[in-house]
mmCIF file with all atom_site columns, C-alpha atoms in Angstrom:
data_model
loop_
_atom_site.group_PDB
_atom_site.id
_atom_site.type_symbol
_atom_site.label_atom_id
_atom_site.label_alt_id
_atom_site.label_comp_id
_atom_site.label_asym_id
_atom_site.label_entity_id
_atom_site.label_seq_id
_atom_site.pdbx_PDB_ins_code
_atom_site.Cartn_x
_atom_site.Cartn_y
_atom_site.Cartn_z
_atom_site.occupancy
_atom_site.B_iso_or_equiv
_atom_site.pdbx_formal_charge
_atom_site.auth_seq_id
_atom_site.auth_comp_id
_atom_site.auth_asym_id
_atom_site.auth_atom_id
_atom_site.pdbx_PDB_model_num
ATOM 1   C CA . UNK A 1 1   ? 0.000   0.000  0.000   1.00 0.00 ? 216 UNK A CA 1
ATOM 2   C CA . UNK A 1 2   ? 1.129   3.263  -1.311  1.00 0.00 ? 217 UNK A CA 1
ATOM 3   C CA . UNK A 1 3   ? 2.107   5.883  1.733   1.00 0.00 ? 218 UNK A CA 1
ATOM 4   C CA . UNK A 1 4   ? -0.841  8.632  0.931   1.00 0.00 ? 219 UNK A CA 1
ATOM 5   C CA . UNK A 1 5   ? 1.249   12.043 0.006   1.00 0.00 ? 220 UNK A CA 1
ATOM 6   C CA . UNK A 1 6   ? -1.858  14.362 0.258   1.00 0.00 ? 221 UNK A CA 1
ATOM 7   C CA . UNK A 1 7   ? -4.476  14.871 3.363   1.00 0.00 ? 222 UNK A CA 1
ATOM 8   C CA . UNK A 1 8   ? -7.893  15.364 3.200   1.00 0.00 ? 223 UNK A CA 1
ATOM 9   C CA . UNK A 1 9   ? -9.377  17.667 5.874   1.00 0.00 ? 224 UNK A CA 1
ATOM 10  C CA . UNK A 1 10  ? -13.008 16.093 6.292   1.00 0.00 ? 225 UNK A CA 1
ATOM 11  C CA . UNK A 1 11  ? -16.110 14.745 8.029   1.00 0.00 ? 226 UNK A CA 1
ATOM 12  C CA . UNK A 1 12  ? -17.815 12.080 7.335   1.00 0.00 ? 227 UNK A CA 1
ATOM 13  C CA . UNK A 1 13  ? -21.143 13.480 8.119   1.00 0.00 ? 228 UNK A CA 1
ATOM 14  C CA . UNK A 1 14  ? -20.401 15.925 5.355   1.00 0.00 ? 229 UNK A CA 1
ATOM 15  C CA . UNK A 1 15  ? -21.880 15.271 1.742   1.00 0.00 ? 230 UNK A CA 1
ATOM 16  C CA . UNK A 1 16  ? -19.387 17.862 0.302   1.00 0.00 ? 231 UNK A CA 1
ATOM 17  C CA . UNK A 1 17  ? -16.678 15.295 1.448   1.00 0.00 ? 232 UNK A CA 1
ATOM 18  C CA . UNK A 1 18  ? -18.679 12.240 0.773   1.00 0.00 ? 233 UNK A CA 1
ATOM 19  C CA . UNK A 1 19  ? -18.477 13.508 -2.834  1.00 0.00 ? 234 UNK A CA 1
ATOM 20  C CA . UNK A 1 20  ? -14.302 13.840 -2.580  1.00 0.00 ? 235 UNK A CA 1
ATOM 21  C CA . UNK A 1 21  ? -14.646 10.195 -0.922  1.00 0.00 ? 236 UNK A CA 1
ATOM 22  C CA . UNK A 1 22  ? -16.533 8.788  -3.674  1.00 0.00 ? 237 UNK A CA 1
ATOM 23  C CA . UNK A 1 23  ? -14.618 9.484  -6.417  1.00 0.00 ? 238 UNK A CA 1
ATOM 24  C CA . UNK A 1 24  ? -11.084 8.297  -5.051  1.00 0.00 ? 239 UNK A CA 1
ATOM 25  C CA . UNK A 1 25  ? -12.903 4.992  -4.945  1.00 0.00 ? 240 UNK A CA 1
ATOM 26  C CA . UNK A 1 26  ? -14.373 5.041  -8.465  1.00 0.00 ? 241 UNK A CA 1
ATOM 27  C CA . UNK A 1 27  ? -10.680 6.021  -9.605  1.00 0.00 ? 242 UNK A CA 1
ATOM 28  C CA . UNK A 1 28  ? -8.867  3.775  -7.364  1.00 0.00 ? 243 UNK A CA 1
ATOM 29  C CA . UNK A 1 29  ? -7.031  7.116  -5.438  1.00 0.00 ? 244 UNK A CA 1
ATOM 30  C CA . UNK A 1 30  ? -7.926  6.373  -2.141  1.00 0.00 ? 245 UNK A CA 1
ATOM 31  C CA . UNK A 1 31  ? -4.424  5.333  -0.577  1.00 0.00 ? 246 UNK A CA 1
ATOM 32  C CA . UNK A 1 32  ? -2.906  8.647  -2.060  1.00 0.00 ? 247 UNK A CA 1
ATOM 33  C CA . UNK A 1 33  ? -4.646  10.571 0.893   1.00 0.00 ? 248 UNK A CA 1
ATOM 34  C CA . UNK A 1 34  ? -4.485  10.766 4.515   1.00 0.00 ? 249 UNK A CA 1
ATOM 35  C CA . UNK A 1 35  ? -7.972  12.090 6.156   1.00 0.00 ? 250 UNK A CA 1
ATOM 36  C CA . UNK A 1 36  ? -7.593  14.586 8.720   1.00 0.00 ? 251 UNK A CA 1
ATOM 37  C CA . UNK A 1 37  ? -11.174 15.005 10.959  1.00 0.00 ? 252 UNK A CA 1
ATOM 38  C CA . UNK A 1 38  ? -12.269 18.048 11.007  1.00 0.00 ? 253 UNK A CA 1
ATOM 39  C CA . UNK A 1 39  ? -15.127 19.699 13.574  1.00 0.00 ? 254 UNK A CA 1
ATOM 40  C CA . UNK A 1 40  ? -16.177 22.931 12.365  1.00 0.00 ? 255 UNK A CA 1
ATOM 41  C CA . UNK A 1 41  ? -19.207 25.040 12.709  1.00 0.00 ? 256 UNK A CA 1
ATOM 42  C CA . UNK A 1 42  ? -20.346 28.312 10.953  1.00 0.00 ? 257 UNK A CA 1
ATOM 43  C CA . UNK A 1 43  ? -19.458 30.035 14.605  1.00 0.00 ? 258 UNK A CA 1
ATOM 44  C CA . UNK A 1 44  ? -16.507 27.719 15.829  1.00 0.00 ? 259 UNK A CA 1
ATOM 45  C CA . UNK A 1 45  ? -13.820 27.295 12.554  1.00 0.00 ? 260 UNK A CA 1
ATOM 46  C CA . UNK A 1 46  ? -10.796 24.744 12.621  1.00 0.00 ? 261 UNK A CA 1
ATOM 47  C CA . UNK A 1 47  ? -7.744  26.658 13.342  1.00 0.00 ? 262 UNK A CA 1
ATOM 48  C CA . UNK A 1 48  ? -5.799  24.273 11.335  1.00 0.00 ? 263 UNK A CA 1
ATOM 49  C CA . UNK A 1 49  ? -7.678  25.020 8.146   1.00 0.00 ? 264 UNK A CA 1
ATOM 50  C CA . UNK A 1 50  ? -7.275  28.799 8.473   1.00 0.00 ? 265 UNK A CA 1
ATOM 51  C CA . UNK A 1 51  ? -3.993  29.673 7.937   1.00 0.00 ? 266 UNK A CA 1
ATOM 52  C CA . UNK A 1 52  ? -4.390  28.380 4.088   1.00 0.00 ? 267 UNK A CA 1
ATOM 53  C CA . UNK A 1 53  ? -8.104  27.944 3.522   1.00 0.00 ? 268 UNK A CA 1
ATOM 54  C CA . UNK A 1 54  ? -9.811  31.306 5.360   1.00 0.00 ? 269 UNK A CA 1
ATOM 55  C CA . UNK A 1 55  ? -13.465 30.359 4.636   1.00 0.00 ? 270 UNK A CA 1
ATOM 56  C CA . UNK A 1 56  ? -12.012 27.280 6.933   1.00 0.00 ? 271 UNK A CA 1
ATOM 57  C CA . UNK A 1 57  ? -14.436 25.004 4.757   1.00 0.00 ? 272 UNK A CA 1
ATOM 58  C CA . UNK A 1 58  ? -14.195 21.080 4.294   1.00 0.00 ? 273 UNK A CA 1
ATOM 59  C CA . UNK A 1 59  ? -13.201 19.621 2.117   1.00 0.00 ? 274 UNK A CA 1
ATOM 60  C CA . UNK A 1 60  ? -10.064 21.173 1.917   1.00 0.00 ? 275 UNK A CA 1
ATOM 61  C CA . UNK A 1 61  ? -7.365  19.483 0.405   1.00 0.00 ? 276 UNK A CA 1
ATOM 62  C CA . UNK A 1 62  ? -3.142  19.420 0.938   1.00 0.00 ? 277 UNK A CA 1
ATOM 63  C CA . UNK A 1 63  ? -1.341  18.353 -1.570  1.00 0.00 ? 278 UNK A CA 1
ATOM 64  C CA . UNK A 1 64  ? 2.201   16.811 -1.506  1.00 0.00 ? 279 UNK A CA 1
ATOM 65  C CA . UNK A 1 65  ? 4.364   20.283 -1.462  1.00 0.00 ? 280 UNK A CA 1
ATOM 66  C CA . UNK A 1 66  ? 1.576   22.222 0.816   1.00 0.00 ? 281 UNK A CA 1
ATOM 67  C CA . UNK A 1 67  ? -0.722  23.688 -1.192  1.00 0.00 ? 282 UNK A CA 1
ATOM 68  C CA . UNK A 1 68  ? -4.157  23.314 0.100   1.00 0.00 ? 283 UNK A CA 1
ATOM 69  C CA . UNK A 1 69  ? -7.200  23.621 -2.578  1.00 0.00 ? 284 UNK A CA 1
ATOM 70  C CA . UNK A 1 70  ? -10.364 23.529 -1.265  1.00 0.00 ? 285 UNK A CA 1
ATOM 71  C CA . UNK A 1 71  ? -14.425 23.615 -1.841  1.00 0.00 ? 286 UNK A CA 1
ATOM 72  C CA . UNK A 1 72  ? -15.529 20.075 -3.139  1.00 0.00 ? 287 UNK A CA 1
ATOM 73  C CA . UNK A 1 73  ? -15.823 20.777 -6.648  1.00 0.00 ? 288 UNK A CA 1
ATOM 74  C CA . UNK A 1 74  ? -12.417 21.865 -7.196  1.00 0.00 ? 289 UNK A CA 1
ATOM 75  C CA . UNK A 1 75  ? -11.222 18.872 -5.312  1.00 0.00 ? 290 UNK A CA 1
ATOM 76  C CA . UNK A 1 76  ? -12.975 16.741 -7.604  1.00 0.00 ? 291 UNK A CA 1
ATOM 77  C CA . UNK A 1 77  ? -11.827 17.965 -10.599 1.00 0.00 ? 292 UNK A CA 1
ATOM 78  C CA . UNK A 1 78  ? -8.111  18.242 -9.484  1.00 0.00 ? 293 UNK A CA 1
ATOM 79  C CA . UNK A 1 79  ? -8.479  14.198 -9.111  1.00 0.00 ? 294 UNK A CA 1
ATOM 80  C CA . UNK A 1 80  ? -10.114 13.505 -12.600 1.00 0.00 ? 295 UNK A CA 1
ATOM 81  C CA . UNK A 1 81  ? -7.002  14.567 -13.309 1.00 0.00 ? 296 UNK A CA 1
ATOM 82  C CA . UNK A 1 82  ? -5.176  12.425 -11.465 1.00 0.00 ? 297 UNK A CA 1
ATOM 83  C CA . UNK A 1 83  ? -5.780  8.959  -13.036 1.00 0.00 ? 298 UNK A CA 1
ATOM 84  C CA . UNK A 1 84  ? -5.872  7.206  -16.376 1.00 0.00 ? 299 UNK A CA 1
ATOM 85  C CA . UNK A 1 85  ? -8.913  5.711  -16.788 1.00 0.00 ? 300 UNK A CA 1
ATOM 86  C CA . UNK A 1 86  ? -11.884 7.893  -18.408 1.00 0.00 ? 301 UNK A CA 1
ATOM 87  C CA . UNK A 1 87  ? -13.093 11.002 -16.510 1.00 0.00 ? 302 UNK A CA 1
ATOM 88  C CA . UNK A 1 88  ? -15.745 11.660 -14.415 1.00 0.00 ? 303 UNK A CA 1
ATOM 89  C CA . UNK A 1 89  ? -16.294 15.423 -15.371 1.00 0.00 ? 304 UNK A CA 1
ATOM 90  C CA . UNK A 1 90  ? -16.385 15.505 -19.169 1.00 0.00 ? 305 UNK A CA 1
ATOM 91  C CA . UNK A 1 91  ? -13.867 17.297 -20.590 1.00 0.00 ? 306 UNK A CA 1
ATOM 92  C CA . UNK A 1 92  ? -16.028 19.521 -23.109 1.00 0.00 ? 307 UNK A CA 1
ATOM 93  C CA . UNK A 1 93  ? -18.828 19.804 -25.521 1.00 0.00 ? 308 UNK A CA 1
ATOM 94  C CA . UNK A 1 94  ? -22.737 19.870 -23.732 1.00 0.00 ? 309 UNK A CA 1
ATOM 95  C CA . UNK A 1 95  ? -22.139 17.105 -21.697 1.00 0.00 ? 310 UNK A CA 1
ATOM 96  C CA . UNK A 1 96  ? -19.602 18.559 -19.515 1.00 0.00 ? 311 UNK A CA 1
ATOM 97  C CA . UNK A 1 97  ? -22.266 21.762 -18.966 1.00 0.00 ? 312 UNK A CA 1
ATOM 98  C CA . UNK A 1 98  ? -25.127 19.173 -18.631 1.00 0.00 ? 313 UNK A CA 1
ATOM 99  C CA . UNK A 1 99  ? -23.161 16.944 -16.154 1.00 0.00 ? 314 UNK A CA 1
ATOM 100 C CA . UNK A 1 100 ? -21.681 19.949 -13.892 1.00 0.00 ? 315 UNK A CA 1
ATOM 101 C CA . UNK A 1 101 ? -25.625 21.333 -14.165 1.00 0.00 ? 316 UNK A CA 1
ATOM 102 C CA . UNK A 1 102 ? -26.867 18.275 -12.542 1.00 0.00 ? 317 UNK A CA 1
ATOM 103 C CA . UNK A 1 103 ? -24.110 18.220 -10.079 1.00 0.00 ? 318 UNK A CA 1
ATOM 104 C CA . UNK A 1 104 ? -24.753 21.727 -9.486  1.00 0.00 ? 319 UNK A CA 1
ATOM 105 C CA . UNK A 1 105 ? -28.343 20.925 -8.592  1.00 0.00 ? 320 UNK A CA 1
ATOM 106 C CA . UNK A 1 106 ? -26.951 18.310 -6.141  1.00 0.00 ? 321 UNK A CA 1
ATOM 107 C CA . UNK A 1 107 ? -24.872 20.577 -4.552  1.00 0.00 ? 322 UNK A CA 1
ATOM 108 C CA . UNK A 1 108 ? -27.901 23.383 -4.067  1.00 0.00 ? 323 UNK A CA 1
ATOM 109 C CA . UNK A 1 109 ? -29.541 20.067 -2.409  1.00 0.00 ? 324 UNK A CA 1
ATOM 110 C CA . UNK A 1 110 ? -26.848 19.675 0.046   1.00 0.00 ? 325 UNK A CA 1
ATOM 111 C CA . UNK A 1 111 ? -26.406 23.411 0.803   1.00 0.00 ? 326 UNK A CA 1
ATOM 112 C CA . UNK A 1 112 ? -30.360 23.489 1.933   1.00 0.00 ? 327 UNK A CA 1
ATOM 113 C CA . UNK A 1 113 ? -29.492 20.575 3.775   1.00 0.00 ? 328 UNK A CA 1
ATOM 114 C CA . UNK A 1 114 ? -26.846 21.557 5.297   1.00 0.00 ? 329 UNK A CA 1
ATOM 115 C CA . UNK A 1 115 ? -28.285 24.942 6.225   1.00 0.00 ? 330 UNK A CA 1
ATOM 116 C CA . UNK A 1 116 ? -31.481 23.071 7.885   1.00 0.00 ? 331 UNK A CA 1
ATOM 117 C CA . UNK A 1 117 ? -28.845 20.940 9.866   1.00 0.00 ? 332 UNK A CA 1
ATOM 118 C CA . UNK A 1 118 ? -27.193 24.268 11.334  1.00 0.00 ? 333 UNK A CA 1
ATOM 119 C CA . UNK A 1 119 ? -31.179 26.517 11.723  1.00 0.00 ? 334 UNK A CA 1
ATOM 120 C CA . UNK A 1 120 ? -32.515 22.900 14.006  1.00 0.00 ? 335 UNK A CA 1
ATOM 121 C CA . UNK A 1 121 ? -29.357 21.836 15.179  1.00 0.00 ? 336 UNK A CA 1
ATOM 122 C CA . UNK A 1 122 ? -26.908 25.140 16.693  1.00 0.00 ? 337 UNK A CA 1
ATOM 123 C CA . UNK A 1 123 ? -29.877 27.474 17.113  1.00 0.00 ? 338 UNK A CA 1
ATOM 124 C CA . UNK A 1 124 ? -32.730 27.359 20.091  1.00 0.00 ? 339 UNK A CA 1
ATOM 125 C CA . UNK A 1 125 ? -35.684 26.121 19.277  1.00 0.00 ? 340 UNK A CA 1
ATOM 126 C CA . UNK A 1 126 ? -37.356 29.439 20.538  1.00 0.00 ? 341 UNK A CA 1
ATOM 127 C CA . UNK A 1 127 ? -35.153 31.185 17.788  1.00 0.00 ? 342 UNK A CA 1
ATOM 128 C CA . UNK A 1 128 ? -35.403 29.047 14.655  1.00 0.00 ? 343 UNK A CA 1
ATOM 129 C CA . UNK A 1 129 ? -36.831 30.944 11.509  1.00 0.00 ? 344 UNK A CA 1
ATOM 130 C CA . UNK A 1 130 ? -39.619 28.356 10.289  1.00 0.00 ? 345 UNK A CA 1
ATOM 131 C CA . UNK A 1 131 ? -40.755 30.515 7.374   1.00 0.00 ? 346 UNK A CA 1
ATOM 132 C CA . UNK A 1 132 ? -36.284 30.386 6.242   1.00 0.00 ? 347 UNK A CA 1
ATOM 133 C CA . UNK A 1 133 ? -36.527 26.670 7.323   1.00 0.00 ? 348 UNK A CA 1
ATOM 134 C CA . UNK A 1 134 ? -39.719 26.167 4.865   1.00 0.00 ? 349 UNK A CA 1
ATOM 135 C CA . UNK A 1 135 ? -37.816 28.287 2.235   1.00 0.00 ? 350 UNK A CA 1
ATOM 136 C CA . UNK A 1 136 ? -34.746 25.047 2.473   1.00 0.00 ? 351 UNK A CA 1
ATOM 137 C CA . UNK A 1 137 ? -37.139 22.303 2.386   1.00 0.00 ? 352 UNK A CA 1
ATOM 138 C CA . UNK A 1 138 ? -38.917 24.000 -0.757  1.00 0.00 ? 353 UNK A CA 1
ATOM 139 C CA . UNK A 1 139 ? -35.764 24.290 -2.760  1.00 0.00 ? 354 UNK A CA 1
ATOM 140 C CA . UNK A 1 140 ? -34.689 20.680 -2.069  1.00 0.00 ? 355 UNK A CA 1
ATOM 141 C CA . UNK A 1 141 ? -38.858 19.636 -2.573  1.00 0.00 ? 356 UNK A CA 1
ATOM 142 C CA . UNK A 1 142 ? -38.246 21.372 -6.052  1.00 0.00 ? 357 UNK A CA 1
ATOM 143 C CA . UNK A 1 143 ? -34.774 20.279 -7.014  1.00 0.00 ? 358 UNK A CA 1
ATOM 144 C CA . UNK A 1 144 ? -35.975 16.769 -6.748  1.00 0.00 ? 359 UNK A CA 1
ATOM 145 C CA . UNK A 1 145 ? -38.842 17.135 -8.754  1.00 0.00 ? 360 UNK A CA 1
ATOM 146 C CA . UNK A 1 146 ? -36.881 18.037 -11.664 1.00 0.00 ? 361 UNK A CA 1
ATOM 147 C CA . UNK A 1 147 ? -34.403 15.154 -10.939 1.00 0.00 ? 362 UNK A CA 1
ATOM 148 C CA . UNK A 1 148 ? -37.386 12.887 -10.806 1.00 0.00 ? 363 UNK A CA 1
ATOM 149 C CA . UNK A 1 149 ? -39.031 14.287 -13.930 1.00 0.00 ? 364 UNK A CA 1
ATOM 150 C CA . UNK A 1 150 ? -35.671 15.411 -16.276 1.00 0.00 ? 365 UNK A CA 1
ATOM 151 C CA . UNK A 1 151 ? -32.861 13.054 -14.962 1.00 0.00 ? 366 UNK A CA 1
ATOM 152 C CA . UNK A 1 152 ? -32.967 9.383  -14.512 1.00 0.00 ? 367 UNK A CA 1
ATOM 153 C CA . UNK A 1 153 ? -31.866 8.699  -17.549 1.00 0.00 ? 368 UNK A CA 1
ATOM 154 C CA . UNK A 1 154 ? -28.913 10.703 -17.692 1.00 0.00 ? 369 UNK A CA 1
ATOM 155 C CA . UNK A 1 155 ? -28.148 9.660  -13.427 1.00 0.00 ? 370 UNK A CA 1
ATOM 156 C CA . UNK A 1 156 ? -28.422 6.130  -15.099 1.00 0.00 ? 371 UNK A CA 1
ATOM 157 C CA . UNK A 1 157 ? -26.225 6.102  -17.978 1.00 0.00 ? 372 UNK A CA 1
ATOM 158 C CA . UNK A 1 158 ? -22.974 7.213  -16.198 1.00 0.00 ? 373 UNK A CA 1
ATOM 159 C CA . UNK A 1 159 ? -21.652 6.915  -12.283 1.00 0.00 ? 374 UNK A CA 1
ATOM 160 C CA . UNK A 1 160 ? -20.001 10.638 -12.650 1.00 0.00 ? 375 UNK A CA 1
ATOM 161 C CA . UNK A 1 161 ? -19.355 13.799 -11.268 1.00 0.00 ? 376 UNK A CA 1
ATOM 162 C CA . UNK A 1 162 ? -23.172 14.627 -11.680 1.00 0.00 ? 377 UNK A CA 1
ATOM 163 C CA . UNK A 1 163 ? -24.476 10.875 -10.205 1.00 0.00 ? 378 UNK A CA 1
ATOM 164 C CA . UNK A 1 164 ? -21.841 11.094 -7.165  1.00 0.00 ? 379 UNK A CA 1
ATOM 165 C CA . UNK A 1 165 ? -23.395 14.319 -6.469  1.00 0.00 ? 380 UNK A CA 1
ATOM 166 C CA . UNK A 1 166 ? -27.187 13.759 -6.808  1.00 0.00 ? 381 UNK A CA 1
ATOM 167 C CA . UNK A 1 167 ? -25.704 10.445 -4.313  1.00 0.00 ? 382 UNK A CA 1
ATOM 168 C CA . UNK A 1 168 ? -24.249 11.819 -2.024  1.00 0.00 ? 383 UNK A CA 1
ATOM 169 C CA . UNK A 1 169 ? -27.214 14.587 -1.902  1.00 0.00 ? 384 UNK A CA 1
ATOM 170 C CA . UNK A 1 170 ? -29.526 11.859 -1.203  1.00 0.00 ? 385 UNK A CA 1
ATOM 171 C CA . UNK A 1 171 ? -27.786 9.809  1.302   1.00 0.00 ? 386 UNK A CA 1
ATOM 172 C CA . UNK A 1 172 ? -27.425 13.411 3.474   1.00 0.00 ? 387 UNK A CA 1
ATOM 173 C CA . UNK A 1 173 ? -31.227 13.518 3.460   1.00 0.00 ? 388 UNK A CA 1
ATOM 174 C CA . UNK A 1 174 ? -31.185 9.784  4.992   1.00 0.00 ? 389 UNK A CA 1
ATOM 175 C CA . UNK A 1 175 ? -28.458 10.739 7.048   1.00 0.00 ? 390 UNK A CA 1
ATOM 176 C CA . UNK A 1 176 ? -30.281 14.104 8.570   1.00 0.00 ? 391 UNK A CA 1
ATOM 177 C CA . UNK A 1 177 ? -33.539 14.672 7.132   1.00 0.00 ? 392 UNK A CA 1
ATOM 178 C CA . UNK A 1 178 ? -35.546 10.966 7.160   1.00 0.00 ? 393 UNK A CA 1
ATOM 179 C CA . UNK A 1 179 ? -38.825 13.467 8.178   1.00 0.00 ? 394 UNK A CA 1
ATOM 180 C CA . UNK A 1 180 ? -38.550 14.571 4.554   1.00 0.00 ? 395 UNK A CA 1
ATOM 181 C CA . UNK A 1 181 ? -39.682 11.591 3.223   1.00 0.00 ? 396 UNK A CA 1
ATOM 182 C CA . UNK A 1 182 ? -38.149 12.402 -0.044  1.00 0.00 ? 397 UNK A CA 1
ATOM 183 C CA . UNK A 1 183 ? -38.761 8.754  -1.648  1.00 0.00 ? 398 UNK A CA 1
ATOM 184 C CA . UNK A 1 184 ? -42.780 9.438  -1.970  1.00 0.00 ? 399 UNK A CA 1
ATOM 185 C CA . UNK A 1 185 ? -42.669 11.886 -4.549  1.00 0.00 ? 400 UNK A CA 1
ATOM 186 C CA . UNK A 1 186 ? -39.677 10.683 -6.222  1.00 0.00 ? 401 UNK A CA 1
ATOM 187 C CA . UNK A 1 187 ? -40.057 7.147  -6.905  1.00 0.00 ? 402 UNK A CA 1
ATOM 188 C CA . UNK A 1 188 ? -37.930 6.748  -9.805  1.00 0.00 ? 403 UNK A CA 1
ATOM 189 C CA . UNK A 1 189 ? -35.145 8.524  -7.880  1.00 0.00 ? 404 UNK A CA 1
ATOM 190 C CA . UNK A 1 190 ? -35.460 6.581  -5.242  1.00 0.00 ? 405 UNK A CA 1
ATOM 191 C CA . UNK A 1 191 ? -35.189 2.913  -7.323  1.00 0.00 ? 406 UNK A CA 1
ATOM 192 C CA . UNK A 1 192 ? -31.902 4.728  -9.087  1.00 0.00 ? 407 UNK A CA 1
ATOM 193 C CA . UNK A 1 193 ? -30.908 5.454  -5.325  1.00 0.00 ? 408 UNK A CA 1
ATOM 194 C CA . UNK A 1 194 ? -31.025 1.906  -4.184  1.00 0.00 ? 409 UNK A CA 1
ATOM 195 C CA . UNK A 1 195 ? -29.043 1.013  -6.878  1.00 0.00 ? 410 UNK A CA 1
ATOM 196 C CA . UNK A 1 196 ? -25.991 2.819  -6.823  1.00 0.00 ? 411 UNK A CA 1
ATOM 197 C CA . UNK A 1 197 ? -26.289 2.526  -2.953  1.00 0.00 ? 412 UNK A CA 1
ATOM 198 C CA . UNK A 1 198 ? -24.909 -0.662 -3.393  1.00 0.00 ? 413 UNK A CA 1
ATOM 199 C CA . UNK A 1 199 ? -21.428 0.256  -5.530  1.00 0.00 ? 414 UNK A CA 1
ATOM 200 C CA . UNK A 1 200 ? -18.715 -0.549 -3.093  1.00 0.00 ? 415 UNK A CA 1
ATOM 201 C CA . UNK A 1 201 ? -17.453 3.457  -3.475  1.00 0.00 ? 416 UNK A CA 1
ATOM 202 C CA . UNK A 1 202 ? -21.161 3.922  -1.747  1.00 0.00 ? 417 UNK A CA 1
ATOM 203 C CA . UNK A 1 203 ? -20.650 1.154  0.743   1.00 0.00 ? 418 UNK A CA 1
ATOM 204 C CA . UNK A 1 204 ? -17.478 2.722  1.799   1.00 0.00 ? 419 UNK A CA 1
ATOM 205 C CA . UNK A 1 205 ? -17.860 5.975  2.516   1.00 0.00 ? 420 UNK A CA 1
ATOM 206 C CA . UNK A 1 206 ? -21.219 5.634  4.300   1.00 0.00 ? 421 UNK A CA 1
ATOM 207 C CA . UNK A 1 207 ? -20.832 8.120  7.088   1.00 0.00 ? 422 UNK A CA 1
ATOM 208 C CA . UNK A 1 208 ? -20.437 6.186  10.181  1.00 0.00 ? 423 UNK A CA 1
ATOM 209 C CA . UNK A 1 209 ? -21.335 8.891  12.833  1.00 0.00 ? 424 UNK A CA 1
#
């Protein structure tokens, strides 16, 4: 086994990460990096993140002579570069703007999400913001529709940059948001969900929290 030369600052709760995670499986990258846990809140940042990486965001990403990249999306596409077999993130032409749309989508899932997490989660219950909470589970109500109605196809055809996303999106719900039932409205979603839940890069990084 390879020593890993770069270190991944992560959670495992986080789908941002789980993203990162996924894709070093698909490409077989995974002993190249060390993982480094990182707790952070929006109010309490990792001190060991700031110095390089001043949103102090995960994931963030050292590589072997100290640079640190960081915000998911770059991460993933430094590592399609990184291997030999055929990328994840087309290269050009519609489908690269049609996959990173899709993944895009995914991502606006998680940051809902994500924001719901922090409103229920960090804040009193006498102070949370219901109508700003309704706002979040709108968006992700909305974002799924159009996955359900515009997408299965395309999620089907390909395990990529835009399927790892819409993936990992959905596992986060499971993970924090079972009340939204999000498998009712979406039943074709949900069948391609069970699928792919079962690829071993799935299996693996299922956050164990």
């Amino acid at each position: 086994m390879p020593t890993p030369t770069m270190t991944l600052f992560h959670n495992p709760a986080s789908p941002f990460v789980r993203k990162v995670l996924v894709l070093l499986h698909e490409t077989g990258q995974q002993d190249r990096v060390a993982l480094q846990l990182s707790q952070l809140t929006p109010v309490k940042p990792d001190r060991a993140l700031i110095h390089d990486n001043p949103l102090s965001k995960i994931p963030a990403l050292r590589l072997a002579n100290g640079t640190v990249i960081h915000d998911s999306r770059v991460i993933l596409d430094y590592f399609d570069h990184q291997h030999v077999g055929n990328p994840l993130i087309p290269r050009d032409g519609a489908s690269r703007w049609r996959r990173l749309t899709l993944a895009s989508l995914a991502d606006g899932i998680m940051d809902a999400a994500v924001m719901i997490r922090y409103e229920t989660a960090l804040r009193p219950v006498e102070k949370h913001w219901d109508e700003w909470l309704d706002a979040q589970r709108d968006k992700i109500r909305r974002a799924l529709g159009l996955l359900e109605a515009d997408a299965i196809a395309e999620l089907a055809c390909h395990f990529d940059v835009a399927s790892i996303s819409v993936a990992c999106a959905l596992g986060y719900l499971d993970l924090r948001h079972p009340d939204l039932e999000w498998r009712e409205a979406n039943p074709q979603l949900a069948a391609w969900f069970a699928e792919v839940s079962l690829r071993p890069s799935m299996l693996e990084t299922v956050p164990r929290i």
